[in-house]
Short mmCIF file of C-alpha atoms in Angstrom, two decimals:
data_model
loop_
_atom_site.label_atom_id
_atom_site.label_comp_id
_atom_site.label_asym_id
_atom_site.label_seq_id
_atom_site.Cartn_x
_atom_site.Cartn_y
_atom_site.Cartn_z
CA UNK A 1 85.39 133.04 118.13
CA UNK A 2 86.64 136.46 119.16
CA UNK A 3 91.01 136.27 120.01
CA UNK A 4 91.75 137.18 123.31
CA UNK A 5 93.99 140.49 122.36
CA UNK A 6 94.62 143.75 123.83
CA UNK A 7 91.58 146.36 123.57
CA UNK A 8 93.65 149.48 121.79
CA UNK A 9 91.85 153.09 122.31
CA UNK A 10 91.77 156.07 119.94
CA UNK A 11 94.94 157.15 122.10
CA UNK A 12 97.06 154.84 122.02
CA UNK A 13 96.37 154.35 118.43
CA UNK A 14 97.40 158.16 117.90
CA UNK A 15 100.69 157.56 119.68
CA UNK A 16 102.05 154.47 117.30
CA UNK A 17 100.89 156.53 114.40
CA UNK A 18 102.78 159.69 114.86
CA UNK A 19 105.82 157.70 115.80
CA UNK A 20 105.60 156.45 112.71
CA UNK A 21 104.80 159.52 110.59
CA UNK A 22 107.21 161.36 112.68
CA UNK A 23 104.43 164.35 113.64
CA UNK A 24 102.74 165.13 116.77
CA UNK A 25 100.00 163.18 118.38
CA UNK A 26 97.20 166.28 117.97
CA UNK A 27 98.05 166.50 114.41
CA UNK A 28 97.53 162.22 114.12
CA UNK A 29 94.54 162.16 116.24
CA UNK A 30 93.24 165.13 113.96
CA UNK A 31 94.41 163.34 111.14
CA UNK A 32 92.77 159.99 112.67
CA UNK A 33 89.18 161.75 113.30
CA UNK A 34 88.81 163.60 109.44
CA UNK A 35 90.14 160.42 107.73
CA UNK A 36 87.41 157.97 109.32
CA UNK A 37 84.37 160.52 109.05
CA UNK A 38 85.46 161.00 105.70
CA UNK A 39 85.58 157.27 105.00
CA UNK A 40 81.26 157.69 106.59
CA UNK A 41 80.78 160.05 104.62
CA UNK A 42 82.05 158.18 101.09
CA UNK A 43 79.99 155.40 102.61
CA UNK A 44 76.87 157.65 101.80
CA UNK A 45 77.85 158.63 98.77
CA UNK A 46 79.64 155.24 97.01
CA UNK A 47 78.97 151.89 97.36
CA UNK A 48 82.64 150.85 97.44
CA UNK A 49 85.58 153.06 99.87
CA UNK A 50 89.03 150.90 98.67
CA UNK A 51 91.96 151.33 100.68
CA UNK A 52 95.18 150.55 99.21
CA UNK A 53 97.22 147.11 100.97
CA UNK A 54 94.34 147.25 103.29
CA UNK A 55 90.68 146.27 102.37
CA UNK A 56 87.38 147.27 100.91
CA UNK A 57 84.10 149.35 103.18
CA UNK A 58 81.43 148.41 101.39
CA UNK A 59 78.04 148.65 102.04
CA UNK A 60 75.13 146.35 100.89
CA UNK A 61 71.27 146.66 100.96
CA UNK A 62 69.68 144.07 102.75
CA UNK A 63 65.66 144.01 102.09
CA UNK A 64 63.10 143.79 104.37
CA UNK A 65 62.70 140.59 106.44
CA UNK A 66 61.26 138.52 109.16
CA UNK A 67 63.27 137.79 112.41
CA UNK A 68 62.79 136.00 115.83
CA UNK A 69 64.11 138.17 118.97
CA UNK A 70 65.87 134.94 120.43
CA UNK A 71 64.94 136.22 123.74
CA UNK A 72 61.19 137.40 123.86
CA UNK A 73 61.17 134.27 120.70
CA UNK A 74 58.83 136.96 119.28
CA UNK A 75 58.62 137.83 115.22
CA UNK A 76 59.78 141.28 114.27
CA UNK A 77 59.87 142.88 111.11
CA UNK A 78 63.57 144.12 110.12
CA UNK A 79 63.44 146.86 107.84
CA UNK A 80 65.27 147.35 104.42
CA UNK A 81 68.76 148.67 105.38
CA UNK A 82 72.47 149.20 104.20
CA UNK A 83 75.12 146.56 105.86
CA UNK A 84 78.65 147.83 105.83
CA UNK A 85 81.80 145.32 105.62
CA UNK A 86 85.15 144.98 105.43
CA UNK A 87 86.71 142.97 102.87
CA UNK A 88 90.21 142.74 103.83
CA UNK A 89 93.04 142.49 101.29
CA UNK A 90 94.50 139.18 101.07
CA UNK A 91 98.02 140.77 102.18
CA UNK A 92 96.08 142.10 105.33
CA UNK A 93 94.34 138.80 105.58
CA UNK A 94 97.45 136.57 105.44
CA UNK A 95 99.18 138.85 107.99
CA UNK A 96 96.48 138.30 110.34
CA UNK A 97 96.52 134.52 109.35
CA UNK A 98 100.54 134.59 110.04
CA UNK A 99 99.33 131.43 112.37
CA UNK A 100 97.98 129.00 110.46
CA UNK A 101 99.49 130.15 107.35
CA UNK A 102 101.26 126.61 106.63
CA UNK A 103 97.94 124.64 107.12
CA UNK A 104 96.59 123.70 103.42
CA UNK A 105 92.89 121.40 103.18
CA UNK A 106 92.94 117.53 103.49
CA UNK A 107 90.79 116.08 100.54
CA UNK A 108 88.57 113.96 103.12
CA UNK A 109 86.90 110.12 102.44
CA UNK A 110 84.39 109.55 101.14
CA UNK A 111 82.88 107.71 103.91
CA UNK A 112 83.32 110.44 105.88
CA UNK A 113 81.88 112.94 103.28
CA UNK A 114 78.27 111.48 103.88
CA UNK A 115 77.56 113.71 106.21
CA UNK A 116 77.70 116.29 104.48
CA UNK A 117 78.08 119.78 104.71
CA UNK A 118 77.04 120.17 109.05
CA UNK A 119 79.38 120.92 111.36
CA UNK A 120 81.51 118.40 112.78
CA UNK A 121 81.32 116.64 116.42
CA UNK A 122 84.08 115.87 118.50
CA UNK A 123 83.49 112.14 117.65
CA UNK A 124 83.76 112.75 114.06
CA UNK A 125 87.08 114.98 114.54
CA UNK A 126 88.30 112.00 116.32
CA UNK A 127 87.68 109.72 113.23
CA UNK A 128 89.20 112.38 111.11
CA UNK A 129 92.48 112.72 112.79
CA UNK A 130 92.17 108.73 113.18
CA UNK A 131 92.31 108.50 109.70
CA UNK A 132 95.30 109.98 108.95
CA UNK A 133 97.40 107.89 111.41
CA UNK A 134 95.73 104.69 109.81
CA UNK A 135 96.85 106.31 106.55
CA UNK A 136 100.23 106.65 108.18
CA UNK A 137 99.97 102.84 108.95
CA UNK A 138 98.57 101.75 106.21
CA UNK A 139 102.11 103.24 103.98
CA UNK A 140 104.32 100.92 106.42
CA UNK A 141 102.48 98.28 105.87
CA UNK A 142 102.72 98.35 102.02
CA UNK A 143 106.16 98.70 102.50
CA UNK A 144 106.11 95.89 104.66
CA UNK A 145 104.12 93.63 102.05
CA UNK A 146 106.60 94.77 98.92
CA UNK A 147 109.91 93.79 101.00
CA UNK A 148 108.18 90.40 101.63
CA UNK A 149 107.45 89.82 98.34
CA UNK A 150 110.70 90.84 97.36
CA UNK A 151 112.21 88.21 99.89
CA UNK A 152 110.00 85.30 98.31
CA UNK A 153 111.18 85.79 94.89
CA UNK A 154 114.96 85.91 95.57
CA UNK A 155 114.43 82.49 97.68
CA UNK A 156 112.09 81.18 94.35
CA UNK A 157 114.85 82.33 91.77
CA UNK A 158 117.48 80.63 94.52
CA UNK A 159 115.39 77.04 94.65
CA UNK A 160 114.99 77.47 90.42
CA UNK A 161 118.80 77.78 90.33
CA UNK A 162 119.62 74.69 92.23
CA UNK A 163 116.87 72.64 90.53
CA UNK A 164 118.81 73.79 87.42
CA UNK A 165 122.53 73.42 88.63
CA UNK A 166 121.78 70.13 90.38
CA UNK A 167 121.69 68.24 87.02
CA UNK A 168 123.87 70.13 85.11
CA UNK A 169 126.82 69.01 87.93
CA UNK A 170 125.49 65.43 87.82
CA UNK A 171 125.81 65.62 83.97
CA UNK A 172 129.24 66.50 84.48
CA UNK A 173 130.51 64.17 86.37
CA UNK A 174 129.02 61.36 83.70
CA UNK A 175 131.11 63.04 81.39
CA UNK A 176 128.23 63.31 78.59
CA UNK A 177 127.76 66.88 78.19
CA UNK A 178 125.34 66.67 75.60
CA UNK A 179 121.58 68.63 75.51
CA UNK A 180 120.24 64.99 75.00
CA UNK A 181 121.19 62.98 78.00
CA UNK A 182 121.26 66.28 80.16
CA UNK A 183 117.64 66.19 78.99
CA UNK A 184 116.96 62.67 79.99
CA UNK A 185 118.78 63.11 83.40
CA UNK A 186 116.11 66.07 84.37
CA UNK A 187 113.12 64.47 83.27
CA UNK A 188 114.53 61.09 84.99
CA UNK A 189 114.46 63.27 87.95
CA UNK A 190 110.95 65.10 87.67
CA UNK A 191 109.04 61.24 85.85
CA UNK A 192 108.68 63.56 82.89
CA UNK A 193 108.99 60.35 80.38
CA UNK A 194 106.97 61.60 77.88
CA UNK A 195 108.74 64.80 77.35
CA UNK A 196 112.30 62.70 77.16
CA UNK A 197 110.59 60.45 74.16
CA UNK A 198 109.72 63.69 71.79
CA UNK A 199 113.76 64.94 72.93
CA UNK A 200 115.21 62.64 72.77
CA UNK A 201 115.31 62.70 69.17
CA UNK A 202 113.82 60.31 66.32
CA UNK A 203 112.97 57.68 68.77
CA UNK A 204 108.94 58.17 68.47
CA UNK A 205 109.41 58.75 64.87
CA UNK A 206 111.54 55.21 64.58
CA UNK A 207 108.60 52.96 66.28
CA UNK A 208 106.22 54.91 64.19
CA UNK A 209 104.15 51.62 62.37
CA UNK A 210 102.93 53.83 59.66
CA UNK A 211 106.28 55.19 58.53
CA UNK A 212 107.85 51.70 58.43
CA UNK A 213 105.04 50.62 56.32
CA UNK A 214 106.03 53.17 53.95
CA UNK A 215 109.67 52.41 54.13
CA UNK A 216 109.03 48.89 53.42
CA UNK A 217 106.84 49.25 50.30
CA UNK A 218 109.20 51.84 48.81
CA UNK A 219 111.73 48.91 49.46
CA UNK A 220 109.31 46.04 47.90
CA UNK A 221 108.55 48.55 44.87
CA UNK A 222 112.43 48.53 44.58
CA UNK A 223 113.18 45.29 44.59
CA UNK A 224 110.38 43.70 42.90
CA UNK A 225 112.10 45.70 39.62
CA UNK A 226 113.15 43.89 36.88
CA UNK A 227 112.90 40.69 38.56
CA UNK A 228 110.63 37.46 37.16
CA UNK A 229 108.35 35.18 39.78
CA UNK A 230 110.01 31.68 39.74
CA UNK A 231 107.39 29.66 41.51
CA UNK A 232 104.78 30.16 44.48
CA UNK A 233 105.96 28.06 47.67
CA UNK A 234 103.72 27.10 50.76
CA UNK A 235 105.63 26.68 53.94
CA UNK A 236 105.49 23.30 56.05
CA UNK A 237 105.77 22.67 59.54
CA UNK A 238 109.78 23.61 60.35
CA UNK A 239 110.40 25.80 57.69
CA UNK A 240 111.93 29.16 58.49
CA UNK A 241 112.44 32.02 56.02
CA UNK A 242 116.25 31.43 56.75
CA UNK A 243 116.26 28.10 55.21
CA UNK A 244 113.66 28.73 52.33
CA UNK A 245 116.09 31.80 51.35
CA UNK A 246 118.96 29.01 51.36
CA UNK A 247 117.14 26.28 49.52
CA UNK A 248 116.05 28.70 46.33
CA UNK A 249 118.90 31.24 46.11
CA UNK A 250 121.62 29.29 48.07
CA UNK A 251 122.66 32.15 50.75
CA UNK A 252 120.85 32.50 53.79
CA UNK A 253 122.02 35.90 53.79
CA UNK A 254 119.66 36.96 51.44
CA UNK A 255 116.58 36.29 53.36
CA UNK A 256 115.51 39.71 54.26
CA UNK A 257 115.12 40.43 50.41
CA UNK A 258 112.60 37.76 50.43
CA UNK A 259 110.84 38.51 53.71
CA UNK A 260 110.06 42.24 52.45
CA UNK A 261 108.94 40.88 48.66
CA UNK A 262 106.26 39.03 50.77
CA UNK A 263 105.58 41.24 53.39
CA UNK A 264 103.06 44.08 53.75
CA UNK A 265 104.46 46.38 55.85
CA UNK A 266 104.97 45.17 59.70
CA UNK A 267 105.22 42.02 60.73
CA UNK A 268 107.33 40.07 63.10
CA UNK A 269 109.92 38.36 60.51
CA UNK A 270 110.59 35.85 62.95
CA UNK A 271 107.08 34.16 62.32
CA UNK A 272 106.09 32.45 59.47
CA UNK A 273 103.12 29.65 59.33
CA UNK A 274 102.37 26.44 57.45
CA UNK A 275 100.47 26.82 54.62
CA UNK A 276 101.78 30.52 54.10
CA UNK A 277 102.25 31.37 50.42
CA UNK A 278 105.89 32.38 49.80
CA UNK A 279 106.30 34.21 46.48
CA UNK A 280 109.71 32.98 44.65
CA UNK A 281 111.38 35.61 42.64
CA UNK A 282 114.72 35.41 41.23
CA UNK A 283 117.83 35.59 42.78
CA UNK A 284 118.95 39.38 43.38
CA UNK A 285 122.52 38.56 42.17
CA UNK A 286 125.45 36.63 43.47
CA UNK A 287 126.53 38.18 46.55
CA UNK A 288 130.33 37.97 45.60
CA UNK A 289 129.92 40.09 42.35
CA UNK A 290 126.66 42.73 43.79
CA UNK A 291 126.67 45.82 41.35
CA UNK A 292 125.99 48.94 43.54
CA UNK A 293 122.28 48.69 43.01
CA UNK A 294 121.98 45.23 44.12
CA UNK A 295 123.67 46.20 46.99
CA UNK A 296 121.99 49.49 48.18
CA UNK A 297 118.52 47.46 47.53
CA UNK A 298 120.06 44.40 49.76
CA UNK A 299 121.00 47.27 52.31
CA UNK A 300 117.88 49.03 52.48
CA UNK A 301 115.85 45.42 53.01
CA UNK A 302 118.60 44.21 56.58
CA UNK A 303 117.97 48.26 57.23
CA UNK A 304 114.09 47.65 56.80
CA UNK A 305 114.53 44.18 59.03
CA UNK A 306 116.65 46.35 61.53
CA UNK A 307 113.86 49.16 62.45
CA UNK A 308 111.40 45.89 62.24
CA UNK A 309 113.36 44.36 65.17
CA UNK A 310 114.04 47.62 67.03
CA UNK A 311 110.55 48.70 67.31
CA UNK A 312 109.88 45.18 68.13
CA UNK A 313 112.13 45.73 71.01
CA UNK A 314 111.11 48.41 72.24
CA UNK A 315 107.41 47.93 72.67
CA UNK A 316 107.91 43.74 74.18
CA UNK A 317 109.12 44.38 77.47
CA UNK A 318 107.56 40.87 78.81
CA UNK A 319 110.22 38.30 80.23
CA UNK A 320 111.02 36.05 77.36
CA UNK A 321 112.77 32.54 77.37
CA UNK A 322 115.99 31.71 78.97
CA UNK A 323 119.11 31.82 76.36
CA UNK A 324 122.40 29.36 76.16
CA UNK A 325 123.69 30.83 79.44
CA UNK A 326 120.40 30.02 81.43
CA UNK A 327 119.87 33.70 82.12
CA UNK A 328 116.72 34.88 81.70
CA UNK A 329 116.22 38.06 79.38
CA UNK A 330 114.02 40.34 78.48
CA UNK A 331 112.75 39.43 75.21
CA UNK A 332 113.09 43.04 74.18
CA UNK A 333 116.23 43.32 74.93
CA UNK A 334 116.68 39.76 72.57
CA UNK A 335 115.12 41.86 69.78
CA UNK A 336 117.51 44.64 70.00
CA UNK A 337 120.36 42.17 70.17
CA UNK A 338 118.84 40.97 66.86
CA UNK A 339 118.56 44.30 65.64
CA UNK A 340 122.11 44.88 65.76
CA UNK A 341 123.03 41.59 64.08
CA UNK A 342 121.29 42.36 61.66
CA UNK A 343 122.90 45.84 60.63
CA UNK A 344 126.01 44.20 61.33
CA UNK A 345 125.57 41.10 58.87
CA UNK A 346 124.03 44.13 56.22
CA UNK A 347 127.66 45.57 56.75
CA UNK A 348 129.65 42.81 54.66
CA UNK A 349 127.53 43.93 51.90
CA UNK A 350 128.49 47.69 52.15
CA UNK A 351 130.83 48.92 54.29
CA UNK A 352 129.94 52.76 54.49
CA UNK A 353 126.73 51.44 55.87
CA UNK A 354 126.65 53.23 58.97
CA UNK A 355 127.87 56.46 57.82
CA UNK A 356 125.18 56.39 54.67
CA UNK A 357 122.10 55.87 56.87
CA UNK A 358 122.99 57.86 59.79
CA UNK A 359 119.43 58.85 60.26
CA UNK A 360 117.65 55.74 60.25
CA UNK A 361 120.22 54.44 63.05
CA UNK A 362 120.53 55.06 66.72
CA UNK A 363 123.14 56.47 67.48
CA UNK A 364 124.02 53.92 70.38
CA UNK A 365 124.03 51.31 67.65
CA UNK A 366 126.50 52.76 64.98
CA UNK A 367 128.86 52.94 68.24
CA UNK A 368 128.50 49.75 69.05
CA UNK A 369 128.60 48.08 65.46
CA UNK A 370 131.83 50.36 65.29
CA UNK A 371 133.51 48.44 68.39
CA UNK A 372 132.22 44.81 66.49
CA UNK A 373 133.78 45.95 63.13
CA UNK A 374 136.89 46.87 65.17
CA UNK A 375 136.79 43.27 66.70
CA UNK A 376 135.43 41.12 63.79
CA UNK A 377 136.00 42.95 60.85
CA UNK A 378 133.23 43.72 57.98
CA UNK A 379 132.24 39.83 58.00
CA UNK A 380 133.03 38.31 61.11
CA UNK A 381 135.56 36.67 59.58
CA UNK A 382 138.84 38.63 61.28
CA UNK A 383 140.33 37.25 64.58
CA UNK A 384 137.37 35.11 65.19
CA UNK A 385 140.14 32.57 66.13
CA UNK A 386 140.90 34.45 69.25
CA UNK A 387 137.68 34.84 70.87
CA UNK B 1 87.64 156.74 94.55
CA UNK B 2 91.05 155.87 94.74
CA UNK B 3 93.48 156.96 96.91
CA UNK B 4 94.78 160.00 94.86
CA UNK B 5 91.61 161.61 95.70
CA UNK B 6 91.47 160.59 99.30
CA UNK B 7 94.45 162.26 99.55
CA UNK B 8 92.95 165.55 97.97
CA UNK B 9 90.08 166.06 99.98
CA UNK B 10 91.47 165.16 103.14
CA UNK B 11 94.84 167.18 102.70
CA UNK B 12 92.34 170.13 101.52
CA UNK B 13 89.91 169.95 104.39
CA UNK B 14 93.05 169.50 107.19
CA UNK B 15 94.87 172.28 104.93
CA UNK B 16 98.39 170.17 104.47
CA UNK B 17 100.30 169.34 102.12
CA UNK B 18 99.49 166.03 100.31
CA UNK B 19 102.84 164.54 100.90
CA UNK B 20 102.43 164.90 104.43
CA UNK B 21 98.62 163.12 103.88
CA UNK B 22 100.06 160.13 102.01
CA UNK B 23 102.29 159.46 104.87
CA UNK B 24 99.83 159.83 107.66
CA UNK B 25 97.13 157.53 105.48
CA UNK B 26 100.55 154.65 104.96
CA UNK B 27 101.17 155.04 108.67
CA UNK B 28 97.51 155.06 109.79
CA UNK B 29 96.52 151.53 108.25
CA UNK B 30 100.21 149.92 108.08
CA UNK B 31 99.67 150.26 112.25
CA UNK B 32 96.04 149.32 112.32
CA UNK B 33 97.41 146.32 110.40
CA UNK B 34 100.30 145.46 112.76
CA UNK B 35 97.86 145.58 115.48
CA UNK B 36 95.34 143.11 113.85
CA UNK B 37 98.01 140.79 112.83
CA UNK B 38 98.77 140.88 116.66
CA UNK B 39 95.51 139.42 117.65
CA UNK B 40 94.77 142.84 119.02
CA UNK B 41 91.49 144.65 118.49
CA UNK B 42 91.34 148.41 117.51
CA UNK B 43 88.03 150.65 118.51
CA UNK B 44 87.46 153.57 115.95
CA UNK B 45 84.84 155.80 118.29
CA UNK B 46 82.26 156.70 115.70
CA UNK B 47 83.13 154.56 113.56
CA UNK B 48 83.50 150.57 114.22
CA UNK B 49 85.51 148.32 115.69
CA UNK B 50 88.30 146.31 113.98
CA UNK B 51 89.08 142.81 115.11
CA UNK B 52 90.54 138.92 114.39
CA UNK B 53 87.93 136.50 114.74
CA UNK B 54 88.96 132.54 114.64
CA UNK B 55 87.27 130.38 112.43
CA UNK B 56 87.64 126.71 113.62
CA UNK B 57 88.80 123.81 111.12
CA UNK B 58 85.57 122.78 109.10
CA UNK B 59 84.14 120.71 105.87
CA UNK B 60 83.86 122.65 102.63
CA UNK B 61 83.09 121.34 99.02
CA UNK B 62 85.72 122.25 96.22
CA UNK B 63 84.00 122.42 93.58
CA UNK B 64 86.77 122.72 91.09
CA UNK B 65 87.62 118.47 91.95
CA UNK B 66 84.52 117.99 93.51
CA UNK B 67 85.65 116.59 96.68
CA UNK B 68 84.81 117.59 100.05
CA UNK B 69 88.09 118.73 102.11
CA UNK B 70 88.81 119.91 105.52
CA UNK B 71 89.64 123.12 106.01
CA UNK B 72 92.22 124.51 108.42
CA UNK B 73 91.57 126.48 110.84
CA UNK B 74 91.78 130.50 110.04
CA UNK B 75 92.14 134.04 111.28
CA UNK B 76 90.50 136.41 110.07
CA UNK B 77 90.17 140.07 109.97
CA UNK B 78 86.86 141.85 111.05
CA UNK B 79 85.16 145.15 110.81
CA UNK B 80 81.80 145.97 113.00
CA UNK B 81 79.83 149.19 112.09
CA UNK B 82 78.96 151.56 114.78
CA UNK B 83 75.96 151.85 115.35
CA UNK B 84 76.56 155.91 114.20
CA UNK B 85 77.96 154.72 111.41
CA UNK B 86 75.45 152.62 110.54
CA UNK B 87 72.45 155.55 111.13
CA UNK B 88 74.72 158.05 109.24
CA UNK B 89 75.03 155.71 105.96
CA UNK B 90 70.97 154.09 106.41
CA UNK B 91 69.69 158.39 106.88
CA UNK B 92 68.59 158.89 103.64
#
């Protein structure tokens, strides 16, 4: 498209130049004349006139070819000739350009690619310049989408906290600050039961059949040692391993060493059945004069008879019969009660009891057999007067 | 030819000195130039006409990334032969 600008003559032109090379117009437009016939004439001669800052003549042979007057539309035969150009100089081409000189090329999409290389129609400038504002829009909306997100995960982090800080202040205000029971309190709160058994700490391994088993043959191996068979006795109707204890070795006490020389493994000790054969060793010793093997291997059976009646407990949770005060109780709960008599009849035999098998012990129980030894003394003997 | 010979012949066929040439030639295209770059169009008699042409905003493959881009609009210098030009240089 051809810029509307002023038409300059060959006199006007003379004028600016000789202002600038201070002379006098003839001598310019004489100057003007020689300078662009000479530039012809080079033409003829060279292939290539260069002019400094300014551009490259050049003139190029164009062969013989076909050609349709657009007019007449008839074919005409244009002869081999010489074209001549102008290459201009990029600093003459970016002073002409001074306009759009800031404007740099848009890689396009590829969409928009597929039509190639043809010339554009106003619809598909439209689309073009379309596409940059949805570009524009597209930016604030990612922006949009990242401060969102950023939102949700300082709420998420804020709910986390208080389902972590909830507990923790309950836990305080039971004033047990221990990992265990903070434990419990959380999964008490989410039903997470299962969790709370493998936390809370030796519990799964306690009611563990198998490992009792082994505990009580270790035990039998022990105190089977050294010791002869006096007789084999079959149990009638009313017998109890209580009184079959007293009537051979003369101490009921002793009856968990013969419950675990007859035993395999687990079994309820509180059932025995006519016609059961009861294997009669010798007595272990006399309780008043134990040496300190007889007594760790009396210790180890009531410990044996202790995780017997604790697991006991804690699998029966069925209602069981009514005791002295007409109050009906879980049986379970009877069995732990048991448990704990147990331990605590084991503890006239050794006193250090609870702090020598720690591990095998809950730790609920060694508090409480603490508070009965503080009331009762190692043998239930002390104050029993007063309550 | 470079322009240390332009000089020579034309200061020796307008018999003047060559300083006096250089300046002329500087002056000659620096104002040719300032006219273009005004939008202006210049008409050499015998010779050609110089002028801008516009070329509008269009597609063009870059084949160094091999994308398609649009191109900006452009101005752009342009020389047209005489047509005594043109029989002078196509004579022989």
């Amino acid at each position: 498209m051809k810029i509307e600008g002023d038409k300059i003559f060959i006199d006007e032109f003379c004028e600016e130049v000789s202002k600038k090379a201070d002379t006098t117009d003839e001598n310019s437009k004489k100057f003007i004349h020689t300078l662009f016939d000479f530039i012809g004439d080079s033409l003829i001669k060279e292939e290539k006139v260069p002019i400094y800052h300014f551009g490259i003549f050049k003139k190029k042979w164009t062969p013989e070819k076909k050609g349709i007057n657009p007019q007449t539309k008839e074919t005409i035969t244009i002869p081999a000739h010489y074209k001549i150009s102008l290459t201009p100089s990029s600093l003459l081409a970016n002073e002409v350009n001074r306009k759009y000189r800031n404007l740099k090329p848009n890689v396009l999409d590829e969409i928009l690619t597929l039509t190639g290389l043809k010339k554009l129609t106003p619809a598909e400038t439209i689309v073009l310049e379309r596409t940059d504002e949805l570009k524009k829009e597209h930016g604030k909306a990612k922006k949009r989408a990242l401060i969102t997100v950023i939102a949700g995960g300082i709420i998420l982090l804020a709910l986390l906290a208080l389902l972590i800080l909830v507990p923790v202040y309950y836990v305080k205000e039971d004033n047990s600050n221990n990992v265990v029971n903070y434990v419990k309190k959380v999964n008490r709160m989410f039903g997470l039961n299962s969790i709370s058994e493998k936390l809370r700490g030796g519990k799964s391994e306690e009611i563990n059949k198998e490992k009792i088993d082994e505990f009580m043959a270790n035990s039998k191996k022990d105190l089977s040692q050294d010791r002869k068979i006096i007789e084999t006795y079959a149990v009638k109707q009313g017998d109890s391993i209580f009184s079959i204890s007293n009537k051979y070795w003369g101490n009921q006490y002793l009856w968990p060493d013969l419950y675990i020389l007859n035993k395999d493994g687990f079994a309820d000790p509180d059932l025995i059945y006519p016609d059961d054969k009861i294997v009669i060793y010798e007595k272990l010793g006399d309780p008043e004069q134990f040496s300190e093997v007889q007594k760790s291997r009396i210790v180890q059976a009531y410990i044996g008879i202790y995780r017997i009646y604790r697991a006991l407990g804690e699998e029966d949770v069925s209602e069981g019969k009514a005791n002295n005060d007409g109050n009906k109780i879980q049986s379970g709960k009877k069995r732990i009660d048991d448990s704990r008599w147990t331990l605590y009849t084991a503890i006239r035999y050794d006193h250090e009891l609870l702090k020598k098998y720690k591990d095998a012990i809950y730790p609920e129980d060694i508090d409480l057999l603490n508070k009965y030894i503080e009331k009762f003394g190692y043998d239930g003997k002390k104050d029993k007067s007063k309550n | 030819m470079n322009k240390k010979e332009m000089i020579k012949h034309l200061s020796e066929k307008l018999s003047i000195t060559q300083s006096e040439t250089k300046i002329l030639l500087d002056s000659t295209f620096d104002t040719l130039a300032e006219l273009l770059a005004k939008g202006n169009s210049f008409n050499a008699l015998g010779f050609g006409t110089f002028s801008v042409t516009e070329l509008e905003k269009r597609k063009g493959f870059n084949p160094l990334i091999k994308k398609w881009m649009m191109l900006p609009p452009k101005l752009k210098p342009k020389f047209k032969a005489s047509e005594t030009l043109k029989e002078r240089v196509n004579k022989q």
